[in-house]
Each structure stands twice: as structure tokens, then as C-alpha cells.
Coordinates of C-alpha atoms in Angstrom, one line a residue:
L1 CA 97.5 110.7 105.1
A2 CA 95.1 111.7 103.0
G3 CA 92.0 109.4 102.9
T4 CA 92.3 107.8 106.4
I5 CA 89.1 106.7 107.5
R6 CA 88.4 107.7 111.2
G7 CA 84.7 106.8 111.2
G8 CA 82.6 104.1 109.2
D9 CA 83.2 102.8 105.6
P10 CA 83.6 105.5 103.1
V11 CA 81.6 105.5 100.0
R12 CA 82.7 102.5 97.7
T13 CA 83.8 103.1 94.4
P14 CA 84.6 99.6 93.1
A15 CA 88.0 99.3 91.3
P16 CA 90.0 96.6 89.8
A17 CA 91.8 94.9 92.7
P18 CA 95.5 93.8 92.4
P19 CA 95.7 90.3 93.5
S20 CA 99.6 90.0 93.0
V21 CA 100.0 92.5 96.2
R22 CA 101.1 90.7 99.5
L23 CA 101.6 91.7 102.8
N24 CA 105.2 90.7 103.2
E25 CA 106.8 91.8 106.3
L26 CA 106.2 93.7 109.4
M27 CA 108.1 94.8 112.6
A28 CA 105.8 95.7 115.7
S29 CA 108.9 96.2 118.3
N30 CA 111.3 98.2 116.2
T31 CA 113.4 99.6 119.0
L32 CA 116.9 99.7 117.6
A33 CA 116.7 98.3 114.0
Y34 CA 115.4 100.6 111.6
P35 CA 115.6 104.4 112.1
G36 CA 113.1 105.7 109.6
P37 CA 113.3 109.1 108.0
Q38 CA 112.7 110.9 111.4
A39 CA 115.1 108.9 113.6
D40 CA 112.2 108.0 115.9
Y41 CA 112.4 104.2 115.4
P42 CA 108.5 103.3 113.7
D43 CA 106.7 100.4 113.4
W44 CA 106.5 99.5 109.9
L45 CA 105.1 97.1 107.4
E46 CA 105.8 96.0 103.8
L47 CA 104.0 95.4 100.8
C48 CA 105.3 93.4 97.8
N49 CA 104.5 92.9 93.8
T50 CA 104.4 89.5 92.5
A51 CA 103.4 90.3 89.2
V52 CA 105.1 91.1 85.9
D53 CA 103.4 94.0 85.9
T54 CA 103.1 97.4 87.5
V55 CA 100.0 97.4 89.9
A56 CA 97.9 100.2 91.4
L57 CA 97.3 100.6 94.8
A58 CA 95.4 103.8 94.9
G59 CA 92.5 103.5 97.8
C60 CA 93.2 100.0 99.0
Y61 CA 93.1 99.6 102.7
L62 CA 95.3 98.7 105.4
V63 CA 93.2 97.3 108.7
T64 CA 94.6 96.4 112.2
G65 CA 91.8 95.9 113.9
P66 CA 88.1 95.9 114.8
A67 CA 88.0 99.9 115.3
P68 CA 87.1 102.5 112.5
S69 CA 90.4 104.5 114.0
D70 CA 92.4 101.1 112.7
R71 CA 91.4 101.1 109.3
V72 CA 93.6 103.2 106.9
R73 CA 93.3 104.3 103.0
L74 CA 96.4 104.8 100.6
P75 CA 95.8 107.8 98.7
S76 CA 94.4 108.0 95.4
T77 CA 97.4 110.6 94.2
A78 CA 100.4 109.9 95.6
P79 CA 102.8 107.6 93.2
A80 CA 105.5 107.0 95.9
V81 CA 102.7 105.0 97.6
T82 CA 100.1 104.2 94.8
R83 CA 102.2 102.4 92.2
L84 CA 104.2 99.4 92.7
V85 CA 106.6 97.9 90.1
P86 CA 107.0 94.1 89.2
A87 CA 109.0 92.4 92.5
G88 CA 109.0 96.0 94.1
H89 CA 108.4 96.6 97.6
L90 CA 106.6 99.2 99.5
L91 CA 107.8 100.2 102.8
L92 CA 104.7 102.1 105.0
L93 CA 105.3 103.4 108.3
A94 CA 102.5 102.6 111.0
D95 CA 103.8 105.8 113.1
G96 CA 100.6 107.5 113.8
H97 CA 101.9 110.4 112.2
P98 CA 100.1 110.8 108.6
E99 CA 100.4 114.4 108.5
R100 CA 104.2 113.5 107.8
G101 CA 103.6 112.3 104.3
P102 CA 101.8 109.7 102.4
E103 CA 104.0 107.0 103.4
H104 CA 103.0 107.2 107.0
L105 CA 100.2 105.3 108.5
A106 CA 97.8 106.7 111.2
V107 CA 98.0 103.5 112.8
R108 CA 100.4 101.7 115.4
L109 CA 101.0 97.9 115.2
P110 CA 100.4 96.2 118.3
Q111 CA 103.6 94.8 119.8
R112 CA 101.4 91.9 121.9
G113 CA 100.2 90.4 118.5
G114 CA 97.2 91.0 116.4
A115 CA 96.4 90.9 112.7
L116 CA 96.7 92.7 109.4
R117 CA 94.5 92.7 106.4
L118 CA 95.2 94.4 102.9
L119 CA 91.7 95.1 101.3
A120 CA 91.2 96.3 97.7
A121 CA 89.9 99.8 96.7
D122 CA 86.2 98.7 97.5
G123 CA 86.6 98.2 101.2
A124 CA 85.8 95.0 101.1
T125 CA 87.6 92.2 98.9
L126 CA 90.5 90.6 101.1
L127 CA 93.7 90.8 99.1
D128 CA 95.8 89.4 101.7
S129 CA 96.3 89.1 105.7
T130 CA 98.5 87.6 108.2
T131 CA 97.6 87.1 112.3
Y132 CA 101.0 87.2 114.1
G133 CA 101.6 86.6 118.2
P134 CA 104.0 88.0 120.6
Q135 CA 106.6 90.4 118.9
Y136 CA 110.2 90.6 119.5
R137 CA 112.6 93.5 120.1
D138 CA 113.8 94.2 116.5
L139 CA 112.8 90.9 114.9
S140 CA 110.4 91.2 112.2
W141 CA 107.7 88.8 111.1
G142 CA 107.7 88.3 107.0
R143 CA 107.3 85.7 104.3
S144 CA 110.1 83.7 103.2
P145 CA 110.4 83.6 100.0
D146 CA 108.8 87.4 99.1
G147 CA 105.0 87.1 99.0
T148 CA 104.6 83.6 98.5
G149 CA 105.9 81.9 101.3
A150 CA 104.8 81.1 104.8
W151 CA 104.7 83.9 107.6
G152 CA 107.2 83.6 110.5
Y153 CA 110.0 85.3 112.6
L154 CA 112.7 86.3 109.9
V155 CA 116.8 86.3 111.3
A156 CA 117.1 89.6 110.1
A157 CA 114.5 92.7 109.2
T158 CA 115.0 93.9 105.8
P159 CA 112.6 96.8 105.2
G160 CA 111.9 97.8 101.7
T161 CA 114.3 94.7 100.5
T162 CA 114.0 91.3 99.7
N163 CA 113.0 89.2 102.9
A164 CA 116.0 87.0 104.6
L165 CA 115.2 83.4 105.9
G166 CA 113.1 82.4 108.6
G167 CA 110.8 80.2 110.9
P168 CA 107.6 79.9 112.2
D169 CA 108.7 79.5 116.0
I170 CA 111.1 81.0 118.4
A171 CA 112.4 79.0 121.2
A172 CA 111.4 79.4 124.6
A173 CA 114.2 81.1 126.8
P174 CA 115.8 79.1 129.6
T175 CA 115.6 79.7 133.4
A176 CA 118.3 79.9 135.4
T177 CA 118.8 79.1 139.4
P178 CA 119.7 80.8 141.5
A179 CA 118.2 84.3 141.4
P180 CA 120.0 87.5 140.5
G181 CA 121.5 89.1 143.3
L182 CA 124.7 89.6 145.9
Y183 CA 126.2 86.7 147.5
T184 CA 128.6 86.3 150.0
T185 CA 130.2 82.7 148.9
A186 CA 130.2 80.5 145.9
V187 CA 127.2 79.3 144.2
T188 CA 126.2 76.9 141.5
A189 CA 124.4 78.2 138.5
T190 CA 121.7 75.6 136.9
L191 CA 120.4 76.1 133.5
R192 CA 116.7 74.7 132.5
R193 CA 115.3 74.3 129.2
S194 CA 111.6 74.7 128.4
D195 CA 111.5 71.5 125.7
P196 CA 113.5 68.6 125.7
R197 CA 114.7 68.9 122.3
D198 CA 116.6 72.5 123.3
L199 CA 120.4 72.8 123.2
L200 CA 121.3 75.8 125.4
R201 CA 124.3 77.7 124.9
Y202 CA 125.9 80.1 127.4
T203 CA 128.4 83.0 128.2
L204 CA 130.3 84.4 131.3
D205 CA 131.7 87.6 129.9
G206 CA 128.4 90.0 129.2
A207 CA 128.3 88.5 125.4
A208 CA 125.1 87.3 124.4
P209 CA 125.5 83.7 123.0
G210 CA 126.0 83.1 119.5
D211 CA 126.7 79.9 117.6
S212 CA 130.0 79.2 118.7
S213 CA 129.6 79.5 122.4
P214 CA 129.9 76.9 124.8
V215 CA 127.0 74.1 124.8
Y216 CA 125.5 74.0 128.5
T217 CA 126.0 70.5 130.1
A218 CA 126.7 70.4 133.5
P219 CA 126.0 73.1 136.5
L220 CA 128.5 76.3 136.3
A221 CA 130.6 77.1 139.5
V222 CA 130.6 80.8 140.1
A223 CA 133.0 82.0 142.7
T224 CA 133.4 85.5 141.8
P225 CA 131.2 88.6 140.5
T226 CA 129.6 86.6 137.0
V227 CA 127.0 87.3 134.5
V228 CA 125.9 84.2 133.2
R229 CA 124.1 84.8 130.1
A230 CA 122.1 81.8 128.0
R231 CA 119.8 81.2 125.0
A232 CA 117.8 77.9 123.4
E233 CA 118.5 76.8 120.4
R234 CA 116.4 74.2 118.5
A235 CA 115.9 72.5 115.0
G236 CA 113.0 74.7 112.9
A237 CA 112.8 77.9 115.2
L238 CA 115.1 80.8 115.4
P239 CA 117.1 81.1 118.8
S240 CA 115.7 81.8 122.2
P241 CA 115.7 85.5 123.6
V242 CA 119.0 85.8 126.1
T243 CA 118.4 84.7 129.7
T244 CA 120.4 86.9 131.6
V245 CA 121.7 86.2 135.2
P246 CA 123.9 88.5 137.3
L247 CA 125.7 86.8 140.1
L248 CA 127.4 89.2 142.1
V249 CA 129.3 86.6 144.6
G250 CA 131.8 88.3 146.8
V251 CA 130.9 91.9 146.2
S252 CA 131.0 93.8 149.6
T253 CA 129.4 97.3 150.1
S254 CA 127.3 99.6 151.5
L255 CA 125.9 101.0 148.7
P256 CA 123.2 99.4 146.3
V257 CA 125.0 97.6 143.5
L258 CA 123.8 98.3 140.2
S259 CA 124.6 95.6 137.7
L260 CA 124.6 96.8 133.9
T261 CA 124.9 93.9 131.2
S262 CA 125.3 94.8 127.3
E263 CA 127.1 93.2 124.7
P264 CA 131.1 94.1 124.7
A265 CA 131.5 94.7 121.0
G266 CA 128.7 97.2 121.1
L267 CA 130.4 99.0 124.0
F268 CA 133.7 98.9 123.3
D269 CA 134.4 98.1 119.4
S270 CA 136.8 100.8 118.3
T271 CA 134.5 101.5 115.6
T272 CA 130.9 100.9 116.7
G273 CA 131.2 100.7 120.4
V274 CA 129.5 103.6 122.4
Y275 CA 131.4 103.5 125.5
V276 CA 134.6 104.6 123.0
N277 CA 133.0 106.8 120.8
D278 CA 131.2 110.0 121.8
Q279 CA 128.4 110.1 119.5
P280 CA 124.9 111.7 120.2
G281 CA 121.5 109.9 118.9
R282 CA 119.7 106.4 119.1
D283 CA 122.1 105.4 116.4
W284 CA 124.4 105.1 119.6
E285 CA 122.2 103.4 122.2
R286 CA 122.6 99.7 122.9
Y287 CA 120.3 97.0 124.4
A288 CA 121.4 96.5 128.3
E289 CA 120.0 94.4 131.1
V290 CA 119.9 96.4 134.1
G291 CA 119.4 95.1 137.8
L292 CA 119.4 97.2 141.1
F293 CA 120.5 94.9 144.5
P294 CA 120.2 97.1 147.8
P295 CA 121.7 96.2 150.7
Q296 CA 118.5 95.8 152.1
G297 CA 114.9 95.6 150.4
Q298 CA 113.6 94.6 147.1
G299 CA 115.5 95.8 144.1
F300 CA 114.8 95.8 140.4
A301 CA 115.5 94.2 137.0
A302 CA 114.8 95.9 133.8
P303 CA 115.5 95.9 130.3
A304 CA 116.9 99.5 128.7
G305 CA 118.9 101.0 126.1
V306 CA 122.4 102.4 127.1
R307 CA 124.3 105.3 125.5
L308 CA 127.3 107.3 126.2
Q309 CA 126.1 110.3 128.3
G310 CA 127.3 114.1 127.9
N311 CA 130.7 115.0 126.9
T312 CA 132.5 112.7 129.1
G313 CA 136.2 112.8 127.4
P314 CA 136.1 109.4 125.8
T315 CA 140.1 110.0 125.0
T316 CA 140.5 110.9 128.7
Y317 CA 138.7 109.1 130.9
A318 CA 138.3 105.4 131.4
K319 CA 135.0 105.9 133.7
K320 CA 132.3 107.4 131.6
S321 CA 128.8 108.7 132.5
L322 CA 126.2 107.0 131.0
R323 CA 122.3 107.2 130.3
L324 CA 119.4 104.7 130.5
F325 CA 116.1 104.6 128.4
F326 CA 113.4 102.6 129.0
R327 CA 111.3 101.9 126.2
T328 CA 108.2 99.5 125.1
G329 CA 110.6 97.9 123.1
Y330 CA 112.5 96.9 125.3
G331 CA 109.8 95.6 127.5
Q332 CA 108.5 98.3 129.3
D333 CA 107.8 102.3 128.6
A334 CA 109.0 102.9 131.9
L335 CA 111.0 101.9 135.0
Q336 CA 108.2 101.8 137.9
Y337 CA 110.3 101.6 141.3
P338 CA 110.6 104.0 144.6
L339 CA 114.0 104.8 143.8
Y340 CA 114.5 107.7 145.7
P341 CA 113.1 107.6 149.3
G342 CA 111.0 110.3 150.0
D343 CA 110.2 111.3 146.5
P344 CA 106.7 110.6 145.2
V345 CA 107.9 110.2 141.8
E346 CA 108.5 106.4 141.1
R347 CA 108.3 106.2 137.0
F348 CA 111.4 107.0 135.1
Q349 CA 111.6 106.8 131.4
S350 CA 115.0 107.8 131.7
L351 CA 118.3 107.5 134.3
T352 CA 121.6 109.0 134.2
L353 CA 124.8 107.4 135.8
R354 CA 127.0 110.3 136.5
S355 CA 130.7 109.4 136.9
G356 CA 131.7 112.6 138.5
Y357 CA 133.5 114.4 135.3
D358 CA 135.6 117.2 136.5
D359 CA 135.0 116.2 139.9
S360 CA 135.9 112.2 139.7
L361 CA 138.2 110.3 141.9
E362 CA 140.0 109.0 138.4
Q363 CA 143.8 109.4 138.0
V364 CA 143.9 111.4 134.4
G365 CA 147.3 111.3 132.7
G366 CA 149.0 110.6 135.9
A367 CA 147.4 113.2 138.1
S368 CA 144.0 113.8 139.5
N369 CA 141.3 116.4 139.0
G370 CA 142.0 119.1 141.7
R371 CA 140.4 118.1 144.9
P372 CA 138.2 115.6 143.7
T373 CA 135.4 114.5 145.9
L374 CA 132.3 113.0 143.7
L375 CA 130.2 115.4 146.0
R376 CA 129.9 118.9 144.4
D377 CA 127.1 118.1 141.7
P378 CA 124.5 116.3 144.2
L379 CA 125.4 118.6 146.9
V380 CA 124.7 121.5 144.8
A381 CA 121.4 119.9 143.3
E382 CA 120.3 119.0 147.1
L383 CA 120.9 122.6 147.9
W384 CA 118.5 124.0 144.9
R385 CA 115.9 121.6 145.9
Q386 CA 116.0 122.9 149.7
A387 CA 115.8 126.3 148.5
G388 CA 112.8 125.5 146.6
G389 CA 113.8 124.5 142.9
V390 CA 112.7 121.3 141.2
T391 CA 115.7 119.2 140.9
P392 CA 116.7 115.9 139.9
R393 CA 117.2 113.2 143.0
S394 CA 120.2 111.1 142.9
R395 CA 121.8 108.1 144.9
F396 CA 125.3 106.6 145.0
V397 CA 125.6 103.3 143.3
S398 CA 128.5 100.8 142.6
L399 CA 128.3 100.0 139.2
Y400 CA 129.4 96.6 137.8
L401 CA 129.6 96.4 134.0
N402 CA 129.4 92.8 132.9
G403 CA 130.3 91.5 135.9
A404 CA 133.4 93.9 136.6
Y405 CA 133.4 96.5 139.0
W406 CA 133.3 99.8 137.4
G407 CA 133.2 102.4 140.4
I408 CA 131.1 104.5 142.5
Y409 CA 128.3 106.2 140.2
D410 CA 126.0 109.0 141.0
L411 CA 122.4 107.4 139.9
K412 CA 120.5 110.3 138.9
E413 CA 117.2 111.3 137.4
T414 CA 117.7 112.7 133.9
V415 CA 116.4 116.4 133.2
D416 CA 113.9 116.4 130.3
G417 CA 110.3 116.9 129.3
P418 CA 109.0 113.3 131.3
F419 CA 111.0 114.6 134.1
V420 CA 109.1 117.9 134.6
R421 CA 105.7 116.4 133.7
E422 CA 106.3 113.6 136.4
H423 CA 107.5 116.3 139.0
L424 CA 104.8 119.0 138.5
G425 CA 101.9 117.0 137.0
T426 CA 102.1 119.4 134.0
G427 CA 101.2 118.2 130.3
E428 CA 103.4 119.0 127.4
V429 CA 106.6 121.1 128.3
D430 CA 109.0 123.4 126.2
M431 CA 112.3 123.0 127.6
V432 CA 115.5 124.6 126.8
R433 CA 119.2 123.6 127.8
A434 CA 122.3 125.9 128.2
R435 CA 124.9 124.5 126.0
W436 CA 127.7 127.5 126.1
D437 CA 127.1 129.3 122.9
S438 CA 123.4 128.2 122.3
M439 CA 120.3 127.0 123.9
E440 CA 119.4 123.4 123.1
V441 CA 115.7 122.6 122.6
V442 CA 115.0 119.6 124.6
A443 CA 111.4 119.1 124.6
G444 CA 108.7 121.2 122.4
D445 CA 110.0 123.9 120.8
G446 CA 112.2 127.0 121.1
Q447 CA 109.3 129.6 119.9
A448 CA 108.5 130.7 123.6
W449 CA 111.9 131.1 124.6
A450 CA 112.6 133.3 121.5
R451 CA 109.6 135.7 122.6
L452 CA 111.3 135.6 126.1
I453 CA 114.5 136.7 124.8
D454 CA 113.1 139.5 122.5
F455 CA 110.8 140.9 125.3
F456 CA 114.1 141.7 127.2
R457 CA 116.0 142.8 124.5
R458 CA 113.1 145.6 123.8
H459 CA 112.0 146.6 127.1
D460 CA 113.1 148.8 129.7
L461 CA 111.8 147.3 133.0
T462 CA 111.8 150.0 135.0
E463 CA 108.0 150.6 134.3
S464 CA 105.8 148.7 136.5
S465 CA 103.9 147.2 133.4
Q466 CA 106.8 146.1 131.5
F467 CA 107.9 144.3 134.7
A468 CA 104.5 142.8 135.1
Q469 CA 105.0 141.0 131.7
A470 CA 108.4 139.9 132.8
R471 CA 106.8 138.0 135.5
R472 CA 104.4 136.6 133.3
L473 CA 107.3 135.0 131.1
L474 CA 110.0 134.1 133.6
D475 CA 108.9 132.7 137.0
L476 CA 111.2 135.6 139.0
D477 CA 111.1 134.0 142.2
N478 CA 112.7 130.7 140.5
Y479 CA 115.1 132.7 138.8
T480 CA 116.5 135.0 141.9
T481 CA 116.7 131.5 143.7
L482 CA 118.9 130.4 141.2
R483 CA 121.4 133.7 141.1
V484 CA 121.9 132.9 144.8
L485 CA 122.8 129.6 143.9
I486 CA 125.2 130.4 141.5
N487 CA 126.7 133.0 143.6
A488 CA 126.7 130.8 146.8
T489 CA 128.0 127.9 145.5
H490 CA 130.6 129.0 143.1
Y491 CA 128.2 127.6 140.0
F492 CA 129.9 129.5 137.9
T493 CA 129.4 126.6 134.8
W494 CA 125.5 126.9 134.9
G495 CA 125.4 128.3 131.4
Y496 CA 126.5 124.5 130.5
G497 CA 123.8 122.7 132.0
A498 CA 120.9 124.6 133.4
S499 CA 117.8 123.9 131.6
A500 CA 114.5 126.2 131.9
F501 CA 111.0 124.7 131.3
R502 CA 107.8 126.0 131.0
D503 CA 104.0 124.3 130.8
R504 CA 103.6 124.4 127.5
Q505 CA 99.8 124.0 127.5
R506 CA 99.0 126.6 130.0
E507 CA 101.9 128.9 128.6
G508 CA 103.2 129.3 132.3
P509 CA 106.2 131.4 132.8
W510 CA 109.9 129.9 132.5
A511 CA 111.2 128.2 135.4
W512 CA 114.7 126.7 135.9
T513 CA 116.3 123.4 137.2
V514 CA 120.2 122.5 137.5
W515 CA 122.6 120.1 136.0
D516 CA 126.1 119.6 135.7
A517 CA 127.9 121.2 138.9
D518 CA 130.9 118.9 139.1
R519 CA 133.1 122.2 138.9
A520 CA 131.0 124.4 141.8
L521 CA 132.3 124.8 145.3
G522 CA 136.2 125.4 143.8
D523 CA 137.3 129.0 144.9
V524 CA 136.2 130.7 148.1
N525 CA 137.7 134.0 146.4
W526 CA 135.2 134.1 143.6
N527 CA 132.2 136.9 143.5
G528 CA 129.7 135.5 141.5
L529 CA 128.0 139.2 141.8
T530 CA 131.4 140.9 139.7
D531 CA 133.0 138.0 138.3
T532 CA 130.8 136.1 135.9
Y533 CA 132.1 133.3 134.1
N534 CA 129.2 132.6 131.4
P535 CA 129.6 132.5 127.5
L536 CA 125.9 132.8 127.1
D537 CA 126.1 136.1 129.6
H538 CA 124.4 138.2 126.6
D539 CA 121.3 136.0 127.1
L540 CA 121.5 134.7 130.4
D541 CA 123.0 137.1 132.2
S542 CA 123.3 140.8 131.0
L543 CA 120.3 140.4 129.4
L544 CA 118.1 139.1 131.9
T545 CA 119.5 140.0 135.5
Q546 CA 120.8 143.6 134.6
P547 CA 117.5 144.8 133.2
L548 CA 115.8 143.1 136.1
L549 CA 118.2 144.8 138.4
R550 CA 117.2 148.3 136.9
N551 CA 113.8 148.0 138.7
A552 CA 113.9 149.4 142.3
G553 CA 111.6 146.7 143.8
Y554 CA 113.4 143.8 142.4
R555 CA 116.5 144.8 143.3
R556 CA 115.2 145.1 147.0
D557 CA 114.0 141.5 146.5
Y558 CA 116.9 140.5 145.1
L559 CA 119.2 141.4 147.9
N560 CA 116.6 140.2 150.5
R561 CA 116.8 136.8 148.7
H562 CA 120.5 136.6 148.7
A563 CA 120.3 137.5 152.7
D564 CA 117.6 134.9 153.4
L565 CA 119.4 132.3 152.0
L566 CA 123.0 133.0 152.9
N567 CA 121.2 132.7 156.6
T568 CA 119.4 129.7 156.1
V569 CA 119.9 126.5 153.1
F570 CA 123.3 128.2 152.4
A571 CA 124.5 128.6 155.7
A572 CA 127.9 127.0 156.2
D573 CA 126.9 125.1 159.0
H574 CA 124.0 123.5 157.0
V575 CA 126.3 123.1 154.1
T576 CA 128.6 121.0 155.9
A577 CA 126.5 119.0 157.5
L578 CA 124.9 118.1 154.2
I579 CA 128.4 117.4 152.7
D580 CA 129.0 114.9 155.7
S581 CA 125.8 113.2 154.8
L582 CA 126.9 112.8 151.1
A583 CA 130.2 111.9 152.1
A584 CA 129.2 109.2 154.6
A585 CA 127.0 107.5 151.9
I586 CA 130.4 106.7 149.9
A587 CA 132.8 106.3 152.4

């Protein structure tokens, strides 16, 4: 942002102050409310003009805290943010990215609460200010009516337009007993208000309580798996956040139970429901409450966002794969929990609930998948890990969605930039994923990948110097092991799902990890050395493997690596033992 102040005060050039300009609205916990021009859901604030004339904002300051870096100046030459028409609204994005344009500020708004000041161009004259407390997900803090009313929480966010009605307070969420969990016999759910003036409303179907939901008057008898949700209402205040208590009565399973609660309409509405519309992006993410209840030990409860995962055949399969996102706006920026025994990584920004897809046990159109097992993908991933590759860990869980049993799922780490950073301790990464006819950029950018492809297209790797450069660009040990995995497990669909990544800061070589092996281990007669099935063969097979095999030294290493792994990790007795272990987990 031109004119951003990062140290000390600027040279003051007094200018006429626009006293009619007012701070009008802000949102410091924008999670799903307003996507913004980059669809990254930024913090934002709004100014309004209460005068009958256009006012100039050039050089005015916005201050979010005491540090020099908390002070930003509006530019002198940017009409979009320096001139405000009568009754107009100016929306500014507090996203920390001033390089994106004059409406983007080099500050963020603290979600825990804070103060915001608007200063005139002299850097000292206070034009307006507000102090605000803790901010709630997708709830804005603003004035009603615009520019002149008292500050409070608004019933609906209105970035860039006239404010909705609001209130100065928000009711405290009710408490509930017993605690969320698994129960062998019926329980009685008791709700308690924090203020004697509060009215409590509740639901038992996963929906958030609304104005027409039943009023709580007495403890609730719960004899089957049920999610009790409740909110408090009080005159002069906005309704409280919703308390969610999954009471999984009579659930008997040896697997950990994962409870997922989300607004039914947000999942199943024919137009807007994420479960029945196979659409990508954060616009198709819905708020959820997630809880894990293992047979022994401590579980977790966490707020998250939920989306449909991958191409799960919305018109074909009833059991879909899902993806969970942990964000600051939901309540925590990551899940901190020892989810996978023996794995040092205990921090997760995203997790995937894999349904099995092509290896699902579900009957589709009167017939099931050919020899379905639910085991193929986790088996291939575990073999890859034992062969030395970085792989997402997983564990089977019984999923209960809004209190209803939804099937056995593979709760798996999501392969993305944070996954690589957590496992390898790297900084920023470049990552691309094979998607049949293209390489999708997952993290960083695709420039380094394009350079790798260009090198392999232009060089004959029989020369030692060129082969040495190929080794600097591509982790050949890792890539060779991937080729063995493909051949040994009939992982012929690696061209849809396998990901390549590299340490961006150190410009490291590209390495691989695996994903989506539901169709592996299906044909004992398949020969991956001669019968490839890979629509990306130009970039991922012919272009990489065949030139490498022209180098005599690499060809020897390639054959030896096959021999070594086929007699160890991929030996029949070892693979059979792994299959038995996985099958026992869901028996």
C-alpha cells in the first residue's frame, strides 16, 4: 500500500480533516462470510460518509495498535480509496497484502479484540474510533444506523452497504451435561443458562437452534445416538453461539468414533448443500463440530470447516469422502492431537475422511465395486512409507453424521503444503498434483516444475554431467522407489493423485508422495514395465523414466531397486501380514 508507515511518524502535512467520515463496520473473524476479491476471506473494515458532499481521504491513517507496523496511511493518488461520495461506503481489506492494491491494508484485525482509530492526514487529529471485544465467526461489529448509531454486533454482515440492525451484547452459550461421548445406556441431557434472563432453545437433528426451535423446559431423555444443540436468547442481545453435545448412546464398535455435526441444509439442500453438489472451493465449505471418541484414552473436540473431498460421484455414491479444515476463524488454526500412534506429527491443518470410492463396500446401482475391501489405499500408502517415502498416515473410524451412523472411513492426513512442512521441517514448498491431463499447483507455483520438464525434454541423460543435473532436479532414489511401488502394487492410477513437492527456499529436488490408490492390487497379471496406464505419460512416464533408463548406471540402479524391494517390503508374506493387520482393524 503506497504510503504505509512502518517506522515512526511521517512528515506531517496538515490537511483539512473530513469530520463526516466515520468508521462504520469491521469483521475480524471472516471465515465464510465474505470471500473478497482473492477468495481468501480477509479481515475487513468499512468507512462511511455522513455528509452531503464528497470528502477526501487522501493521507488519512488507520491505526490498529501501538506498534509502528499497526499504523497504515491511505494513499494520496488512488481515487477508489481517497474520495467518498455522500452516504457512500468504502470497504478496505485488512489482509496484510498492500501489494495487491490501494484497498488492501498492511495490517490485520485482532480477533481477540482491540481498538481501531481513524486519524486525519496530519497523523494526529482523531476523526473516529471504536474499541471492540472478542469477535465471533462471521459476525461483524458495526454501527446501526450507519455512521451515527451505537456500536454492537450486527445480525448480518454488510460489507460495502448499509448496516443491518445490531445489539451491544451477545448472550453467553449455555452449558450441558453429560459431556460429549460414548454411552452404553440412556442418559439425561441437562442444559444450564448463564443468565437467569436467558431463554434456551434446542434441537436434536444437527441443525442450529432457530427462533422456532423448541424451548428447553426440562432435562431431555436420550436413548439413541443424538446430537443436542442449544443456544441462549435474551432481550437486547444477539443469540449466543451454539453449544453442541454429541451423545452417542448405544454405539458399540472397536473403532474410534468420529462425530461430525453440521447444519443439515448446508449439507443436503439440493442447491446449496455441499454433500450433494460436487463443487470446489471455500464457497462450498460449511461450519462443523468434530469430535473423536476412541475406545480408550482421550479424544478431541474441535470446530472445523467441512467440504466434499475429490470426485466422489455425487449422483452415484451415498457415502462420500469429506475434508476437514481447521482455521483461526473457527476457533483454532490447527488440530493439536496425537492422532496417529508412533507419528511425531501432532499438528494438522486439514484432514480427509476417505469413503473408499472405487474400493468402497457400498452397493451402487444394484452392484458393488469389484472385490471391494476399503484396504487398498491405506495398504499402498503404508508400503510406500515402509519403502522410505513420505506418506499420509491414516486410521479407520466409524463416522456419525448428525448422530446418524455413516459408515467406516479412513481418517487420513491431507497431502498439501502444511503436510510436507510438518513432516520434513521445511519452509515454504512447491507442490504439484497429477490430475490425469494436467499438473495442478497445490502450493507455491509451477515454475520450478516447468523447468524440470523443460530440462528432461531438451537433454540426453546418457552424459554424466546431464545426469548429475537430473539428480539435482529430481530425487532419483525417491522416484525409482515410486516406480517400484507402481509395478509391485498395480498402482496404475498414480497419474491421478500422486504429488510431487520440493523445498522452495533451498531449491531442493522434487520428491513424490502417493494418494488415491483405491484401484491398486486389482490385476495380478498386470505388468507395469510394459503396460502403462497413464494419460500423463508424456510428462510422467516417457518424459522422465525412459530418458533415465538410457543411462547405463541408472538402469542398473533401477533394476537393483526393484529386486531389493520385491524381496523385502513388497515380499508376498510381508504384504499379506499388512493386509491381515489392516483387515483386523475394521473386522
